Short mmCIF file of C-alpha atoms in Angstrom, two decimals:
data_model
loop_
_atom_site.label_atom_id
_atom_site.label_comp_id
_atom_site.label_asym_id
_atom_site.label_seq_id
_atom_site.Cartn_x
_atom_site.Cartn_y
_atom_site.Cartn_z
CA UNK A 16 0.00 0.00 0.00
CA UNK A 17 1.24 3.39 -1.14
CA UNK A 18 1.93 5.50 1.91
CA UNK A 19 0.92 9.11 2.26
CA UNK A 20 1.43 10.59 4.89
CA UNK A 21 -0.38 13.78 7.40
CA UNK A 22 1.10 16.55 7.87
CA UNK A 23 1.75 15.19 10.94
CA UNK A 24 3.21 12.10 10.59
CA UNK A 25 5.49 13.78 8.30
CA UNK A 26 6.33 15.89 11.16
CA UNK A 27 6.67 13.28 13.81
CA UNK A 28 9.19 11.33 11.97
CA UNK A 29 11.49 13.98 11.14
CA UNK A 30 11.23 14.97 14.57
CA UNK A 31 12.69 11.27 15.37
CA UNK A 32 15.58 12.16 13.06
CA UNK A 33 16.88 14.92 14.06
CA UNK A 34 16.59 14.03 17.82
CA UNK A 35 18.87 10.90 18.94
CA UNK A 36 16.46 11.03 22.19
CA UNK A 37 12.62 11.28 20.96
CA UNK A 38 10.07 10.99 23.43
CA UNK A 39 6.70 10.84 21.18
CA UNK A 40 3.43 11.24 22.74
CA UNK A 41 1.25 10.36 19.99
CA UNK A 42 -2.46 10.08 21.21
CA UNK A 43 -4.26 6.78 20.27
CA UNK A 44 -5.06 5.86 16.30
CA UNK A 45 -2.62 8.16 15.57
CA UNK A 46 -0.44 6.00 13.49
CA UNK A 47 3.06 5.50 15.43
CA UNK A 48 4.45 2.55 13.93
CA UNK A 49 4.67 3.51 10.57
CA UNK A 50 5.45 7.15 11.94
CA UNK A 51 8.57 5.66 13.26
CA UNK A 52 9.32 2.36 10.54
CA UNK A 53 9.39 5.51 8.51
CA UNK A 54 12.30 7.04 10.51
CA UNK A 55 14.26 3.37 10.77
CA UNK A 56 14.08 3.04 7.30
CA UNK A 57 15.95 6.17 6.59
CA UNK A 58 18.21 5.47 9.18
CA UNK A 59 19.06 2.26 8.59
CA UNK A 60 18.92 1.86 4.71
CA UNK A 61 19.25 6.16 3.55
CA UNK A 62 21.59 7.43 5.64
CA UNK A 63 23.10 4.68 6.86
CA UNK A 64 23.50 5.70 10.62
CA UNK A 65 21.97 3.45 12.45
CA UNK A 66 23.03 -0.49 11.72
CA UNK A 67 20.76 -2.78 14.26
CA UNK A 68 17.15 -1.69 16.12
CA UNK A 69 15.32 -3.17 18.73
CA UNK A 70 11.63 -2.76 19.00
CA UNK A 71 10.18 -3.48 23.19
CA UNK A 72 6.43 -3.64 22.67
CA UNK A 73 3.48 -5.63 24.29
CA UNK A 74 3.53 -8.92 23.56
CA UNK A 75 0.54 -8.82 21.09
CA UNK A 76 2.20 -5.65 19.60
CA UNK A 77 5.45 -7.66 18.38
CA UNK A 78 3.49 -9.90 17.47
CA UNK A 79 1.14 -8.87 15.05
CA UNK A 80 0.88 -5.12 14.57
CA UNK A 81 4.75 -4.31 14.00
CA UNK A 82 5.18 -6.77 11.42
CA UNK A 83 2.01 -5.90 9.94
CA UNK A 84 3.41 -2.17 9.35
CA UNK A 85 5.99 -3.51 7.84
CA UNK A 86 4.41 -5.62 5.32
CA UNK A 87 2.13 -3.15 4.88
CA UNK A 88 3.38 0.12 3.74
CA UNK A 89 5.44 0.00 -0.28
CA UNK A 90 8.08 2.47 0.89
CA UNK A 91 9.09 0.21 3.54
CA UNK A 92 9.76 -2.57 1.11
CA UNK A 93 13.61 -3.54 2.14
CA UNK A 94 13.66 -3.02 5.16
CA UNK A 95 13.81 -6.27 7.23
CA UNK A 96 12.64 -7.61 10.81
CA UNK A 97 13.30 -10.30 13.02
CA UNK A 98 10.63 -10.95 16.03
CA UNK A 99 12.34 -12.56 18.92
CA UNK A 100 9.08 -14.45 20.50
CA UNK A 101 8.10 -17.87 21.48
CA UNK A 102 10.32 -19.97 23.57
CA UNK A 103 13.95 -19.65 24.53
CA UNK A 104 15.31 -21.44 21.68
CA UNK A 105 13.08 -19.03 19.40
CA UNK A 106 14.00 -16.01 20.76
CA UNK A 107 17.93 -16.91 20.73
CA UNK A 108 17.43 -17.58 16.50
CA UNK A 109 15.73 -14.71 15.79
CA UNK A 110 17.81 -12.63 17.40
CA UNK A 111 20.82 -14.31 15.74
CA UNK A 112 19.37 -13.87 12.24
CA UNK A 113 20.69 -10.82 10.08
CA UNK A 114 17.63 -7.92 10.37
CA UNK A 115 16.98 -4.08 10.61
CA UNK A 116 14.94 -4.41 12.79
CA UNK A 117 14.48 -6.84 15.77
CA UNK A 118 10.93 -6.99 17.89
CA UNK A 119 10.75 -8.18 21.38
CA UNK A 120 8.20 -8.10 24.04
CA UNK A 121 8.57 -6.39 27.46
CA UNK A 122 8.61 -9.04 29.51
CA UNK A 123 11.83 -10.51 27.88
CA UNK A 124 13.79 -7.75 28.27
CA UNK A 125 15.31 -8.74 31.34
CA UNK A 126 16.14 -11.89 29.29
CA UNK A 127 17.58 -10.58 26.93
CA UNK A 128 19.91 -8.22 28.95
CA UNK A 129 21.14 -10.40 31.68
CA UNK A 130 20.12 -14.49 30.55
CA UNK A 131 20.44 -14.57 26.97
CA UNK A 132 24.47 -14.77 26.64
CA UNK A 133 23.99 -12.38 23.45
CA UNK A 134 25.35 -8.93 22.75
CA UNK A 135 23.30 -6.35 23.53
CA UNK A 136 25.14 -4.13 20.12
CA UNK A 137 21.53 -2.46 18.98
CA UNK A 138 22.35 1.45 18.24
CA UNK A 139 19.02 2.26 18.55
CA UNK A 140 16.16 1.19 20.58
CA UNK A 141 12.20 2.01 20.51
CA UNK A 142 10.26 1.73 23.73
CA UNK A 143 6.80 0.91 21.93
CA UNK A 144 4.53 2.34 25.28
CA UNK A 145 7.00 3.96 27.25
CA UNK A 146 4.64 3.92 30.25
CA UNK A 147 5.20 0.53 30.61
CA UNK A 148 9.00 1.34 31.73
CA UNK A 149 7.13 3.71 34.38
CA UNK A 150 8.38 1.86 37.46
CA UNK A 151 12.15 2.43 38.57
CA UNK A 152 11.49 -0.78 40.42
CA UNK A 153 10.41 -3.27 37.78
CA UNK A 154 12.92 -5.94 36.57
CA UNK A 155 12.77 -4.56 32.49
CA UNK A 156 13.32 -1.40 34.04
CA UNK A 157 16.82 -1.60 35.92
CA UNK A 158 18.36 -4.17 32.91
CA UNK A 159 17.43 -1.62 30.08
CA UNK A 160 19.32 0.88 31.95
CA UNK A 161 22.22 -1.59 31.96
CA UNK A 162 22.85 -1.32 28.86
CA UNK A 163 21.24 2.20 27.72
CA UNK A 164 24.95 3.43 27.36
CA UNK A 165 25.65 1.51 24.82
CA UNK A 166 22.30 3.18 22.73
CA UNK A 167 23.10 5.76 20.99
CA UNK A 168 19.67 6.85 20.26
CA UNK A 169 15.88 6.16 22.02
CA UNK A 170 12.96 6.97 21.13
CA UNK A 171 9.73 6.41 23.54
CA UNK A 172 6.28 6.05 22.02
CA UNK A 173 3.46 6.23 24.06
CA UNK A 174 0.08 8.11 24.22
CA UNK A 175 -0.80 8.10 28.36
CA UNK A 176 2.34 9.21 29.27
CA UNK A 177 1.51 10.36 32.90
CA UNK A 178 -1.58 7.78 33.58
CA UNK A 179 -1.03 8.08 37.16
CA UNK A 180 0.29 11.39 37.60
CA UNK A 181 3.31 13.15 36.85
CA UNK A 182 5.69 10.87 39.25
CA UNK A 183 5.61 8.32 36.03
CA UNK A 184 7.64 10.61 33.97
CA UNK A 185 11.06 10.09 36.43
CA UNK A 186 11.43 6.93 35.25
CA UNK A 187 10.20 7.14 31.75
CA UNK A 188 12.73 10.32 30.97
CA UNK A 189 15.51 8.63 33.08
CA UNK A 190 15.45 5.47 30.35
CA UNK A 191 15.43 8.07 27.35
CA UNK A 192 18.30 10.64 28.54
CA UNK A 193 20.05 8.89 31.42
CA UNK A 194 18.65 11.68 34.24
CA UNK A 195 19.96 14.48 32.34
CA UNK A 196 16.33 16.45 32.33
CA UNK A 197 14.87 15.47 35.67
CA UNK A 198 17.51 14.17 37.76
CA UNK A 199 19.11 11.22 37.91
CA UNK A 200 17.52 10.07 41.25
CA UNK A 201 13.46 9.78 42.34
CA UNK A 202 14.54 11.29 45.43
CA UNK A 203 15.74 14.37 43.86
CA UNK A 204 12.98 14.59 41.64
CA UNK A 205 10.15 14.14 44.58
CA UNK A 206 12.07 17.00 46.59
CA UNK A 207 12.68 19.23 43.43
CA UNK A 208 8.74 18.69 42.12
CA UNK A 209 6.45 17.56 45.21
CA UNK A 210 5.52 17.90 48.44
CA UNK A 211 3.74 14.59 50.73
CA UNK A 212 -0.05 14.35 50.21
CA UNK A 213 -1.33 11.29 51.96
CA UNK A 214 0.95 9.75 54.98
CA UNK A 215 1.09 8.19 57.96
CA UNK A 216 3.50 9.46 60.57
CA UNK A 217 6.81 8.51 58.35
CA UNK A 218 4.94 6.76 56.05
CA UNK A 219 4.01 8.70 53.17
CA UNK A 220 1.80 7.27 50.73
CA UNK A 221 1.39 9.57 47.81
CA UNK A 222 2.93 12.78 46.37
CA UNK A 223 1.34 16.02 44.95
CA UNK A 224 2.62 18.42 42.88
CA UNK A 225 4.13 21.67 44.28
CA UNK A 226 2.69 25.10 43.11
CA UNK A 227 4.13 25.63 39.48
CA UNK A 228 5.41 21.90 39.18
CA UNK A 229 3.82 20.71 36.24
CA UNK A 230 4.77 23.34 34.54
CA UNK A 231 8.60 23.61 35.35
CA UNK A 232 8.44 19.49 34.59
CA UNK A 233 7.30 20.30 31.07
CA UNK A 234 9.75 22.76 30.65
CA UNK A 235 12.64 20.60 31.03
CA UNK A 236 10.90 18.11 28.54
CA UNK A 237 9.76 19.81 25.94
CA UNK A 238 13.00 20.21 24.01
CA UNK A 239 12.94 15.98 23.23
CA UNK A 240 9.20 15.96 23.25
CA UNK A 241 6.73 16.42 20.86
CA UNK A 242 2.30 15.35 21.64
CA UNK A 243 0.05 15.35 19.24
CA UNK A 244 -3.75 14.68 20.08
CA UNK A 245 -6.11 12.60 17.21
CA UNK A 246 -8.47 14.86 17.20
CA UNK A 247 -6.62 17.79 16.36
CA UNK A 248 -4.88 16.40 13.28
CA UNK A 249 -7.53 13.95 11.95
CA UNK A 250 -11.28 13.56 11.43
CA UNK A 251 -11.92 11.33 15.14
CA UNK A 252 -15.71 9.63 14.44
CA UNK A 253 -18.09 11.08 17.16
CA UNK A 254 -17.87 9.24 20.47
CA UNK A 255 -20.49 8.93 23.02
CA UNK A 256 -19.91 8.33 26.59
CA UNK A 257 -22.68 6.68 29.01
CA UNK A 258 -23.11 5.47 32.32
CA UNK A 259 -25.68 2.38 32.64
CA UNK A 260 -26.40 2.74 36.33
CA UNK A 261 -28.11 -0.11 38.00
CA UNK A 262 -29.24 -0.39 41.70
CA UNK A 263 -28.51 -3.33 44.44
CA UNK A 264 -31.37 -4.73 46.29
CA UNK A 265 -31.80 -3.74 50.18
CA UNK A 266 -30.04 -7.29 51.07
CA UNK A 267 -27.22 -6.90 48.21
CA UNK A 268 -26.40 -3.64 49.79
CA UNK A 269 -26.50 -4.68 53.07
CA UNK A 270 -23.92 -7.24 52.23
CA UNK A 271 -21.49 -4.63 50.57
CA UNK A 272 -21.52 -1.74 53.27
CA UNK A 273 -20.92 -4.69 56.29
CA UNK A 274 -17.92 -5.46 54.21
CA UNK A 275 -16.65 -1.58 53.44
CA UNK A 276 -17.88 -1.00 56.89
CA UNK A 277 -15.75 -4.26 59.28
CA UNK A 278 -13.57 -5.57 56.28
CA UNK A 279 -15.19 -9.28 56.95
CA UNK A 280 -18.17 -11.21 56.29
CA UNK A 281 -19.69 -14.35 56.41
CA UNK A 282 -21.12 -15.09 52.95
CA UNK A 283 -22.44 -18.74 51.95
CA UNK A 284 -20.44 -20.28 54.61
CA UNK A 285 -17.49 -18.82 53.82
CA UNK A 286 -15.23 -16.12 55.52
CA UNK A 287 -14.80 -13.38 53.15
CA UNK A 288 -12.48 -10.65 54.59
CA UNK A 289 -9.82 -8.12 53.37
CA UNK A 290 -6.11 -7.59 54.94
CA UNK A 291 -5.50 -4.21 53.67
CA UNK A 292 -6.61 -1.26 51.73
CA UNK A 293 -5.93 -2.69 48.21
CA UNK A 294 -7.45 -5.94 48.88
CA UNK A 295 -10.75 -4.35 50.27
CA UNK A 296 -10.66 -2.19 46.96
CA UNK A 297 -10.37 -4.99 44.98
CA UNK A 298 -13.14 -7.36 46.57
CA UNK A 299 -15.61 -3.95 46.60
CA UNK A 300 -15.05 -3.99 42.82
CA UNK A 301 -15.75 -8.16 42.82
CA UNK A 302 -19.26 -7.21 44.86
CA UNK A 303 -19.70 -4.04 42.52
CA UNK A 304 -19.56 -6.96 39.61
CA UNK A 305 -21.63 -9.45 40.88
CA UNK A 306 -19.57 -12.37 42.67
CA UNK A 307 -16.60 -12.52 45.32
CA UNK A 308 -13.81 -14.90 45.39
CA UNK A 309 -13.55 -17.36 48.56
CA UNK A 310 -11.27 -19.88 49.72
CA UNK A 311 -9.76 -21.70 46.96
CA UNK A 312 -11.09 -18.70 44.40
CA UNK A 313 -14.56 -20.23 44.52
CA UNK A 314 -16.70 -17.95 43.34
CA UNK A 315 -19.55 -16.52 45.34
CA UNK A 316 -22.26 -14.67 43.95
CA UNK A 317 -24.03 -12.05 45.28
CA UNK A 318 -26.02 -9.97 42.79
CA UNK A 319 -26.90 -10.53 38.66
CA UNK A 320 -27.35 -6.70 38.34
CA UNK A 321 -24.48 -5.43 35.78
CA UNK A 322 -25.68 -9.27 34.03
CA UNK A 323 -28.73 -7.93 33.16
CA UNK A 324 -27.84 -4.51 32.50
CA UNK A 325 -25.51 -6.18 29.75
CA UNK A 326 -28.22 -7.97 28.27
CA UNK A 327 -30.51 -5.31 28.10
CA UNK A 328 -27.12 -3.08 25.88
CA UNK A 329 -26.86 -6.18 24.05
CA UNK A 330 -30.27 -6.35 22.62
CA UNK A 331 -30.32 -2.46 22.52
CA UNK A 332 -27.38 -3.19 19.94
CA UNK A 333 -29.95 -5.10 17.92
CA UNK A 334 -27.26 -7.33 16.21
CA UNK A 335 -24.28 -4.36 16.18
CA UNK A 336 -21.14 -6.02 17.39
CA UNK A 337 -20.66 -5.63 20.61
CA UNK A 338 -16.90 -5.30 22.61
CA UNK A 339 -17.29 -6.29 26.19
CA UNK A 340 -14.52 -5.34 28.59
CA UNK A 341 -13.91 -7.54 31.89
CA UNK A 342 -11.74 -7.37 34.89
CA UNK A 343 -11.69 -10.42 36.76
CA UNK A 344 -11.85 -14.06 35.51
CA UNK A 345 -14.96 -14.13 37.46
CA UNK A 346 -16.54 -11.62 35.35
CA UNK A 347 -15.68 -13.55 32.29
CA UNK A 348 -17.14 -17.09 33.28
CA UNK A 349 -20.39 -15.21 34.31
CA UNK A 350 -20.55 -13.24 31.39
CA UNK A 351 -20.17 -16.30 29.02
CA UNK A 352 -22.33 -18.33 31.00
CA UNK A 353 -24.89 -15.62 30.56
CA UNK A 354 -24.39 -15.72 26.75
CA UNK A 355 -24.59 -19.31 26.58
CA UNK A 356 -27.88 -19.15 27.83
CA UNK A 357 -29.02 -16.75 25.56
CA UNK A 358 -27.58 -18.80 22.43
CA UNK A 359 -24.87 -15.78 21.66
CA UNK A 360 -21.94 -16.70 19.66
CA UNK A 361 -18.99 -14.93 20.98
CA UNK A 362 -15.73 -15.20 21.95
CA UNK A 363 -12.59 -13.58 23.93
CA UNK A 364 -10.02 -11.60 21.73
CA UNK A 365 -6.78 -13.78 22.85
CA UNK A 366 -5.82 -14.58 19.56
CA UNK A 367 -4.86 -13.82 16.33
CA UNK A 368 -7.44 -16.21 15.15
CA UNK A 369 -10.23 -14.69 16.59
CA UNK A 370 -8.91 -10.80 16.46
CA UNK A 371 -9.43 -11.46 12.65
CA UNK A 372 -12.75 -12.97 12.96
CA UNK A 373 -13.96 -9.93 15.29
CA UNK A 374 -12.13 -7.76 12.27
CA UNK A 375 -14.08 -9.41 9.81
CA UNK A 376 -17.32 -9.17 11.49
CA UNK A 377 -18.36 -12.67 12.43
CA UNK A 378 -18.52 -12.41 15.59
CA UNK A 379 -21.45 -10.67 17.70
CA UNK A 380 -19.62 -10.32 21.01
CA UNK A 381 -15.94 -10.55 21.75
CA UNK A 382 -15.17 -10.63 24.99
CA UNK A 383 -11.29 -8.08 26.08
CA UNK A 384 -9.15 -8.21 29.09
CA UNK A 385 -7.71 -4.46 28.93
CA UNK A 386 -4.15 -5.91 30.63
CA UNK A 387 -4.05 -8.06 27.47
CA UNK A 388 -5.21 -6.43 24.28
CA UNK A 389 -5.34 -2.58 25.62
CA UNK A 390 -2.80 -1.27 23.38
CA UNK A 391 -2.44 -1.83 19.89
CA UNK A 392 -4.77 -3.77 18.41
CA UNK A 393 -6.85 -2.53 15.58
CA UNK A 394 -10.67 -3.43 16.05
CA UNK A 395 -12.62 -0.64 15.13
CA UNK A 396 -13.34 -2.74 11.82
CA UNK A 397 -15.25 -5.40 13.63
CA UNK A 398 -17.62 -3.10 15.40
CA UNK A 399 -18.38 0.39 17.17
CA UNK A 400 -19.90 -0.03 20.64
CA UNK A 401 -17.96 -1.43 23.68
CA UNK A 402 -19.09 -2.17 27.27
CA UNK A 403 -17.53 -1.65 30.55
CA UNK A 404 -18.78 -4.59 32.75
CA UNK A 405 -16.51 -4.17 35.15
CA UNK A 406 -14.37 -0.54 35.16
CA UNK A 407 -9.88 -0.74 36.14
CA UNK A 408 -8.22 2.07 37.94
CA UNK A 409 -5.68 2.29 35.05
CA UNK A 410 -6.09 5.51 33.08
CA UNK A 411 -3.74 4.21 30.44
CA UNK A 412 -5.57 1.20 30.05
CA UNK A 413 -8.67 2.54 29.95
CA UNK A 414 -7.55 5.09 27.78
CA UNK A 415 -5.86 2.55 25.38
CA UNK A 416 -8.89 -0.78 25.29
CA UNK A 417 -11.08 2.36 24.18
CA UNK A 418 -8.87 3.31 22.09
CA UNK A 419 -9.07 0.00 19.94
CA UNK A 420 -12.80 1.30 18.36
CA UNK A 421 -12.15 5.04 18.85
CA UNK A 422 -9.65 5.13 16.13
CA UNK A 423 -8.99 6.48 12.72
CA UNK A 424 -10.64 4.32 10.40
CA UNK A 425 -13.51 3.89 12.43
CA UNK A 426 -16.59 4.93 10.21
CA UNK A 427 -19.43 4.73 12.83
CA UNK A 428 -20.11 6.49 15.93
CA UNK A 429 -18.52 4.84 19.29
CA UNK A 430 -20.72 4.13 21.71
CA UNK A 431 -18.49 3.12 25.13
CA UNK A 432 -20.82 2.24 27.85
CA UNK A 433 -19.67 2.22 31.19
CA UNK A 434 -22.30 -0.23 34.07
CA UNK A 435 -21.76 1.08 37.30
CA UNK A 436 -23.59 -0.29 40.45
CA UNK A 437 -24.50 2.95 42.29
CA UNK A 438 -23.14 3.94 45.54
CA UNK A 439 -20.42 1.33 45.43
CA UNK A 440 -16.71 2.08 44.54
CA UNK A 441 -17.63 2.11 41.01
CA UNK A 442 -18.49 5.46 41.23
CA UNK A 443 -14.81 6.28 42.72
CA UNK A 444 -13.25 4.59 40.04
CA UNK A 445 -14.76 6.79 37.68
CA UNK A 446 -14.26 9.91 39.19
CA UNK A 447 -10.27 8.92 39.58
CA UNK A 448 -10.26 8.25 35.78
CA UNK A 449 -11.70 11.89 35.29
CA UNK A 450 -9.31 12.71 37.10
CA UNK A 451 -5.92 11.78 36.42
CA UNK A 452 -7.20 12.52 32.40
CA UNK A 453 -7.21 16.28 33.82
CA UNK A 454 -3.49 15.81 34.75
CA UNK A 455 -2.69 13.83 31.47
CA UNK A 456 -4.12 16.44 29.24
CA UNK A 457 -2.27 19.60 30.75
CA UNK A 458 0.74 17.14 29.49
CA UNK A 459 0.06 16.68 26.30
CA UNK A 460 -1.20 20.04 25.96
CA UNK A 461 2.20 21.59 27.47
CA UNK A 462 3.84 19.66 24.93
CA UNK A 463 1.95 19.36 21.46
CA UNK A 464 3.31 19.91 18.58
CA UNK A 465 2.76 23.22 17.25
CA UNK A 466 2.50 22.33 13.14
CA UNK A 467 1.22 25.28 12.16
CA UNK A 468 4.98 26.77 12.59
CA UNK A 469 6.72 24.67 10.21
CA UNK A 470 4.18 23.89 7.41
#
C-alpha cells in the first residue's frame, strides 16, 4: 500500500531524526508505527546511521501489529525484521538472524539483557509504550538501563504518558536521557517537584505536585518531546460516553456496606475478609460486579445486576457487534455463561485467530481483558460499541482498550458504555479516571506539537 502521509506524521518522523532522544506522545489511532518504521528506514537503509534496532512492545504488539506495518506500507519494502518471540530457543534464533529491525516483548527484556548470553550491540532502541517502563522498580526497568549506554539513540512512544500522575515521567525520561532532564535520582525529583499528600506518621503514601510543578516538569521536557492529540490532526468519528447505572437490592447492599464498613463477612459459609486497603478495593469492585472470590477462588455470587444490564445493551445493539470489557476471571465465566444461555456466539479476543474474525465481522460479542489487548490492536473494523462490565483504575488502560474502536478508520459512531452499580466504589473509580485525564491532558497540551509553525 502506497503510503501518504499527514502533515503530521510527516512531522513526527522527522522529529525522530533529528533528535537521537525522541520521546513521542502520539495520542491513540494516531499511526506511530509507521510514523517511526518511517524514521528506521531512513536510518538504517538512507543514511546509513543506524546499523541494528530493537523494538520493546506488548507482547501482542510484536506480534502482530509491528510486522504488519511492515508488510504493509510500499516504501518500507527492504527493510527487514526479526521478532524474537516464542520460547527460549526461538528467541535466541531470531535474534541471531541478520535484520533491521528486531521486535521483542517487554517481559523478555530482562532476558535478553542479563540471561540470553547475546550482545546487547543495537544502536538504537524504541520503547513501543514507554509507560510501561514507568516503574524504577520493575525488573525490564533496571536491565534496560544496563545497557542504555551503549544506545546511541531512544525513542519512547506512548500516548498516556503520565496515567497516574506526573511521578511516572522520572522513570520514563531517566530510560530516554540517562537523568539528564529530571535528575538522575526519584529522590531528587520528589524533593525538586512535590511535596507529601497522603501519609502516615513517616509513612508517606502519595505525592502532589508543588505550586508551578507541572509546569517547570514540562519545561525541562519539551525540548525531546513532541504530543500530538487525534483529534486535532484527523477527522476522530463522534464518540459517546454513558453510564448504565443499576441499583442493588436492600439485602445486596446490606452485604457490601458490612464489608466496606468491618472488612469481613460471612457469605455462603465462607469467611470473606480483606487484609489491607488494596485488597478491600479490589473485593468492593468483585461485589460491585456481581460475585466474590472465597477460599480456593470459589466464586460466590451475590447480585446478577451489571448481568442484566448487559443484556438489556446487548439487545439495545440489535445485532451491532458488541466489545465487552472484563476485569476479573470471574466476570468472564459469568458473562459467558450468561451468553450461553441466551444462544450468543462470541468469543474472547486472545488470539490472532479470533482478532481477525472480530475484524471481519463474524462475531457478535468478543469478549477483552484491557491488561491483554489494551494497546495496539486494531478493532474498530469489527464493530463500534464497547461495554464496561466491570471498570480498572488504570487511566492508560482505559484510555488505550477504548482506544481500539475510537480510532482512525472507524466509520461509525462509538458508543463506550460504562455499568456502574451505584453507591459502590464504582463510582470512585470513575471519578479517579476523570481525574488523572485532567493531569494527562495539561501534558500533552504543554507539549503538542505546534505544526502550524513549520508547514
Amino acid at each position: 500500500m502506497k503510503y501518504e502521509p499527514y502533515d503530521y506524521q510527516t512531522y513526527a518522523t522527522d522529529f525522530i531524526l533529528k533528535h537521537p532522544i525522541a520521546a513521542v506522545f502520539l495520542d491513540m489511532g494516531l499511526g506511530k508505527s509507521a510514523i517511526t518504521l518511517t524514521a528506521i528506514f531512513d536510518l538504517c537503509l538512507d543514511s546509513f546511521l543506524v546499523r541494528k534496532v530493537l523494538v520493546i512492545a506488548p507482547l501482542r504488539v510484536a506480534r502482530d501489529t509491528w510486522p504488519a506495518e511492515i508488510q504493509k506500507w510500499d516504501h518500507l519494502h527492504g527493510l527487514t525484521y526479526s521478532a524474537a518471540l516464542g520460547t527460549e530457543a526461538e528467541r535466541k534464533a531470531a535474534l541471531l538472524q541478520k535484520a533491521d529491525v528486531y521486535l521483542i516483548n517487554r517481559e523478555n527484556v530482562q532476558w535478553l539483557v542479563e540471561e540470553s548470553g547475546l550482545p546487547f550491540d543495537y544502536d538504537m532502541v524504541v520503547v513501543d509504550e514507554l509507560s510501561s517502563f514507568k516503574s524504577y522498580q520493575a525488573k525490564r526497568f533496571r536491565s534496560l538501563m544496563k545497557v542504555r549506554p551503549k544506545v546511541k539513540r531512544m525513542v519512547g512512544l506512548t500516548g498516556t504518558p503520565s496515567s497516574n500522575g506526573l511521578m511516572d515521567l522520572w522513570a520514563e525520561f531517566r530510560l530516554l536521557d540517562l537523568g539528564k532532564r529530571l535528575g538522575r535520582f526519584i529522590t531528587h525529583y520528589r524533593n525538586a517537584y512535590f511535596t507529601p499528600d497522603k501519609r502516615n506518621g513517616q509513612v508517606v503514601f502519595s505525592y502532589k505536585p508543588l505550586p508551578g510543578a507541572e509546569e517547570a516538569i514540562y519545561q525541562r521536557i519539551a525540548d525531546i518531546t513532541i504530543s500530538m492529540k487525534a483529534s486535532d490532526h484527523i477527522k476522530m468519528p463522534e464518540r459517546i460516553m454513558n453510564e448504565v447505572k443499576v441499583s442493588l437490592s436492600a439485602k445486596e447492599r446490606e452485604v457490601y456496606d458490612a464489608f466496606k464498613r468491618e472488612l469481613v463477612i460471612s457469605l455462603k459459609g465462607e469467611e470473606i475478609d480483606a487484609g489491607n486497603a488494596a485488597a478491600l478495593s479490589g473485593k468492593l469492585s468483585q461485589m460491585a460486579n456481581g460475585a466474590v472470590y472465597g477460599e480456593n477462588k470459589r466464586v460466590l455470587p451475590i447480585h446478577e445486576r451489571k448481568l442484566d444490564a448487559l443484556e438489556d445493551l446487548i439487545e439495545a445493539a440489535n445485532g451491532r457487534p458488541v466489545l465487552i470489557a472484563y476485569w476479573f476471571k470471574h466476570d468472564l465465566m459469568r458473562i459467558q455463561e450468561r451468553l450461553h444461555k441466551l444462544h450468543i456466539p462470541f468469543s474472547t479476543l486472545d488470539a490472532a485467530d479470533s482478532i481477525k474474525r472480530w475484524n471481519n465481522g463474524e462475531l457478535p460479542v468478543a469478549l477483552i481483558h484491557p491488561a491483554s489487548a489494551g494497546h495496539g490492536l486494531n478493532l474498530q473494523t469489527g464493530g463500534s460499541t464497547l461495554i464496561w462490565f466491570g471498570l480498572t483504575w488504570s487511566l492508560e488502560l482505559y484510555q488505550q482498550t477504548n482506544a481500539r474502536l475510537w480510532r482512525q478508520g472507524q466509520k461509525d459512531t462509538v458508543v463506550i458504555h460504562h455499568i456502574i452499580a451505584g453507591g459502590t466504589i464504582d463510582e470512585r473509580i470513575m471519578t479517579a479516571l476523570h481525574k488523572k485525564e485532567k493531569t494527562q491532558t495539561a501534558l500533552i497540551e504543554a507539549v503538542k506539537a505546534d505544526l502550524e509553525a513549520v508547514i
